[in-house]
Amino acid sequence: MPIRIPNDLPARHTLEAEGVMVMTEATAARQDIRPLQIGLLNLMPNKIKTETQFARLIGATPLQVDLTLIKITSHTPRNTPAEHMLAFYENWEDVKTRKFDGLIVTGAPVELLEFEDVTYWPELSRIFAWTQTNVHSTLCICWGAQAALYHFHKVPKHALGEKRFGVYCHRNLSPSSPFLRGFSDDFSVPVSRWTENRLADLPRGGSLEVLMESDEAGLCLIDDPLHRALYMFNHIEYDTTSLADEYWRDHKAGKPITIPANYFPRNDPQLPPENRWRSHAHLLFGNWINAVYQTTPFALSEIGHQA
């Protein structure tokens, strides 16, 4: 089944061109099924590109999904046209009475700030608390994952000496996990961050389970069943050219930036990069959507009340 997104969302044309099944709002209304309600709390500057990346992965699953785009109420984005935000986004304050089967919290370019110094941290903290009563499963990405881990477990993040930037080999530490069904023993994941979480800081004897890890890049994916959350510290959702776009943006701006590791053929930024993570990105999101579908209550009103 396809994903249902607003008819005029720019991502629609990209997804249709790629063969992703996209359902119109009118067609969805005629089907007598309950689609999964998935929210995307988009904290990234380039919201249109980020919408497309996540809609591509969600739309590849065999279930019908209604995607709701959500923004922080107290923050006005500067890099996305106001008309786009007004047309397609809802403030969290306006949707907080709703229930969602799943919520994705993206990364944000604020990772070198202390969490409490981020202007919208008070609202984001309320959102994380709200997920415990109004969201069945939460998937947090990069800084969003660090923020959730800090909110629920007070696990600190640590600044790196230089940006961890490239495509790194990761290990599958839990092949029996429903989220890693079909994953290889090792696989590539894009990494782009200035901070890290460390295994030694995780609470001992708790319910957190490390599912993916890299010798070079550190922690990648943690399952937090107590809070029905997954923490993905890297950017498995990235397009083929995302790291190249970041590299050339900073290079042209005169900022210190290294060539992303293990990314360009022969380490030559003039050559087009190859995507070695796409299949595992689809696997992870497909497994997450399937786990949500298998465990979420049929009645949305029961979310937050199940044992």
XYZ file of C-alpha atoms in Angstrom:
307
model
C 0.000 0.000 0.000
C 1.202 3.544 -0.632
C 1.937 6.531 1.543
C -0.587 9.358 1.728
C 0.902 12.835 1.708
C -0.605 16.229 0.805
C -1.398 16.434 -2.898
C 0.863 19.434 -3.582
C 3.837 18.482 -1.378
C 7.030 18.849 -3.497
C 8.179 15.378 -2.428
C 5.248 13.839 -4.342
C 6.791 14.444 -7.786
C 10.173 13.041 -6.731
C 8.655 9.930 -5.176
C 6.364 9.238 -8.128
C 9.311 9.571 -10.512
C 11.180 6.971 -8.421
C 8.261 4.549 -8.556
C 7.155 4.984 -4.939
C 3.408 4.490 -4.658
C 1.813 7.737 -3.496
C -1.905 7.881 -2.758
C -4.089 10.932 -3.241
C -6.159 12.117 -0.319
C -9.373 11.361 -2.240
C -8.348 7.766 -2.976
C -7.312 7.160 0.628
C -10.694 8.331 1.848
C -12.410 5.597 -0.204
C -10.471 2.731 1.383
C -12.059 1.022 4.380
C -8.886 0.391 6.384
C -7.116 2.166 9.206
C -3.853 3.560 7.879
C -0.937 3.956 10.250
C -0.624 7.496 11.559
C 3.018 8.574 11.388
C 4.237 12.028 12.406
C 7.493 13.592 11.204
C 8.865 16.211 13.594
C 11.231 17.890 11.150
C 14.044 19.821 12.834
C 16.385 19.901 9.818
C 17.070 23.216 8.012
C 16.280 21.896 4.516
C 12.826 20.648 5.327
C 11.799 19.824 1.755
C 14.800 17.532 1.189
C 14.275 15.878 4.584
C 10.561 15.313 3.922
C 11.445 13.532 0.698
C 14.088 11.326 2.312
C 11.766 10.026 5.016
C 8.665 9.813 2.812
C 10.669 7.693 0.357
C 11.498 5.146 3.051
C 8.059 5.127 4.676
C 6.328 4.902 1.303
C 8.248 1.760 0.330
C 6.496 -0.321 3.015
C 3.469 -2.497 2.101
C 1.133 -0.698 4.534
C -0.918 2.438 4.010
C 0.563 5.325 5.980
C -0.766 8.820 6.639
C 2.198 11.170 7.110
C 1.720 14.317 9.202
C 4.459 16.968 9.000
C 5.039 18.633 12.376
C 7.109 21.629 13.439
C 8.209 23.060 16.758
C 5.583 25.670 17.686
C 8.046 28.037 19.328
C 10.581 28.060 16.454
C 10.338 29.754 13.053
C 12.460 28.025 10.363
C 14.734 30.326 8.356
C 15.701 28.009 5.474
C 12.294 26.914 4.196
C 9.752 29.246 2.550
C 7.027 30.391 4.926
C 4.408 29.432 2.324
C 5.622 25.830 2.419
C 5.458 25.703 6.201
C 1.951 27.187 6.252
C 0.702 24.826 3.558
C 2.093 21.538 4.817
C 3.153 21.743 8.481
C 1.233 21.689 11.726
C 2.507 23.095 14.995
C 3.003 20.476 17.682
C 0.741 22.482 19.986
C -2.057 21.971 17.439
C -1.606 18.181 17.148
C -0.719 17.280 20.739
C -4.247 16.031 21.446
C -3.903 13.460 18.643
C -2.532 9.917 18.903
C 0.128 8.578 16.515
C 1.242 5.039 15.783
C 4.744 6.336 15.084
C 6.749 9.535 15.346
C 10.076 10.324 13.662
C 12.230 13.044 15.250
C 14.952 14.253 12.898
C 18.392 15.644 13.578
C 19.144 19.357 13.903
C 22.272 21.509 13.357
C 22.574 22.408 17.045
C 24.628 19.517 18.371
C 27.518 21.624 19.696
C 25.104 23.502 21.964
C 24.203 22.164 25.381
C 20.706 20.709 25.197
C 19.300 23.280 27.597
C 20.788 26.098 25.481
C 18.738 25.154 22.403
C 15.941 27.724 22.166
C 13.212 25.135 21.688
C 14.504 22.617 24.250
C 11.597 23.189 26.699
C 9.055 22.371 23.990
C 11.058 19.395 22.717
C 11.218 18.036 26.269
C 7.440 18.279 26.458
C 7.210 16.441 23.140
C 9.382 13.581 24.400
C 7.195 13.307 27.511
C 4.075 13.426 25.293
C 5.309 10.453 23.251
C 4.799 8.268 26.314
C 1.048 8.845 26.246
C 0.285 9.734 22.616
C 2.775 7.816 20.445
C 3.138 4.046 20.172
C 6.729 4.045 18.829
C 9.288 6.816 18.297
C 12.267 6.747 15.925
C 14.835 9.486 16.664
C 17.620 10.415 14.256
C 21.123 11.903 14.896
C 20.779 14.929 17.241
C 17.147 13.950 17.812
C 18.403 10.586 19.102
C 20.997 12.254 21.338
C 18.325 14.602 22.686
C 15.885 11.771 23.465
C 18.600 9.684 25.128
C 19.489 12.694 27.273
C 15.850 13.449 28.100
C 14.977 9.910 29.182
C 18.320 8.690 30.589
C 20.511 11.788 31.115
C 23.206 10.294 28.870
C 25.613 13.094 27.851
C 27.013 13.785 24.398
C 30.709 14.515 23.856
C 32.276 16.903 21.346
C 34.649 15.341 18.823
C 38.003 16.794 17.843
C 36.821 16.910 14.226
C 33.625 16.136 12.403
C 32.942 12.412 12.007
C 32.087 12.482 8.366
C 31.749 9.692 5.839
C 30.358 6.203 5.278
C 31.460 3.717 7.930
C 31.159 -0.031 8.336
C 28.833 -1.065 11.183
C 28.182 -4.385 12.907
C 24.853 -6.085 13.481
C 24.943 -6.822 17.223
C 21.451 -8.297 17.507
C 20.373 -10.328 14.448
C 17.283 -11.536 16.333
C 15.975 -8.000 16.870
C 12.775 -7.345 14.893
C 14.320 -4.049 13.778
C 17.326 -5.785 12.180
C 15.486 -8.572 10.390
C 17.265 -9.229 7.092
C 20.341 -7.145 7.967
C 23.810 -8.320 6.972
C 26.432 -9.003 9.641
C 28.087 -5.741 8.590
C 26.855 -2.841 6.494
C 27.570 0.796 5.624
C 25.872 3.826 7.203
C 26.482 7.540 6.489
C 27.756 9.549 9.459
C 27.795 13.342 9.773
C 28.136 14.750 13.284
C 30.380 16.747 15.606
C 29.445 14.866 18.784
C 29.029 11.311 19.998
C 27.404 9.208 22.685
C 29.568 6.630 24.408
C 28.869 3.084 25.510
C 30.447 3.744 28.918
C 27.839 6.434 29.659
C 24.820 4.190 29.127
C 23.060 3.231 32.369
C 24.190 -0.154 33.631
C 21.642 -2.902 34.031
C 18.975 -0.894 32.212
C 16.725 -1.818 29.322
C 18.796 -0.118 26.611
C 20.132 -2.501 23.955
C 22.827 -1.504 21.470
C 21.795 -2.911 18.081
C 24.415 -1.363 15.751
C 27.965 -0.196 16.402
C 31.066 0.767 14.433
C 34.743 0.469 15.427
C 35.408 3.844 13.791
C 32.145 5.721 14.310
C 30.931 4.304 17.636
C 27.302 3.792 18.640
C 24.746 3.775 15.849
C 21.389 2.301 16.921
C 19.932 1.715 20.403
C 16.604 0.131 21.298
C 14.813 1.620 24.322
C 11.787 -0.662 24.836
C 10.866 0.980 28.151
C 10.113 4.206 26.253
C 9.099 2.462 22.989
C 11.879 4.305 21.155
C 14.747 3.694 18.747
C 17.795 5.982 18.708
C 19.659 6.144 15.368
C 22.708 8.400 15.798
C 23.634 8.457 12.106
C 21.940 9.369 8.832
C 20.845 6.109 7.252
C 18.052 8.097 5.546
C 20.503 10.225 3.516
C 20.358 10.476 -0.277
C 23.341 9.379 -2.363
C 24.592 12.968 -2.672
C 23.806 14.257 0.843
C 27.381 13.987 2.141
C 28.713 15.511 -1.089
C 26.298 18.423 -0.733
C 27.531 19.026 2.831
C 31.169 18.770 1.763
C 30.897 21.222 -1.139
C 28.731 23.628 0.895
C 31.366 23.919 3.622
C 34.282 23.807 1.170
C 32.900 26.710 -0.857
C 32.174 28.652 2.344
C 35.818 28.293 3.394
C 34.974 26.226 6.466
C 37.363 23.498 7.663
C 36.031 20.245 6.238
C 37.653 16.926 5.341
C 36.642 14.750 2.404
C 34.011 12.308 3.727
C 35.644 8.958 4.445
C 34.867 5.879 2.344
C 32.475 7.847 0.154
C 33.883 9.207 -3.105
C 35.464 6.643 -5.462
C 39.258 6.762 -5.041
C 38.625 9.519 -2.466
C 38.149 11.956 -5.357
C 35.345 14.498 -4.694
C 35.093 15.147 -8.436
C 33.725 11.623 -8.943
C 30.058 10.821 -8.245
C 29.619 8.868 -4.986
C 28.051 5.424 -4.826
C 25.214 4.535 -2.458
C 26.052 1.480 -0.324
C 23.403 1.914 2.388
C 20.116 2.297 0.498
C 18.976 -1.318 0.941
C 19.619 -1.299 4.681
C 17.834 2.033 5.072
C 14.746 0.472 3.498
C 15.142 -2.601 5.694
C 15.337 -0.568 8.897
C 12.318 1.577 8.124
C 10.346 -1.374 6.789
C 11.114 -3.367 9.940
C 10.153 -0.416 12.150
C 6.870 0.162 10.318
C 6.098 -3.573 10.489
C 6.852 -3.683 14.234
C 4.583 -0.677 14.765
C 1.808 -2.322 12.739
C 2.117 -5.623 14.612
C 1.991 -4.070 18.089
C -0.020 -0.851 17.926
C -3.636 -0.932 19.164
C -6.315 -0.985 16.473
C -8.076 1.878 18.219
C -5.889 4.970 18.221
C -7.481 6.045 21.493
C -5.840 3.051 23.213
C -2.297 4.247 22.440
C -0.564 5.118 25.690
C -2.854 2.844 27.710
C -1.636 -0.563 26.562
C 0.345 -2.751 28.980
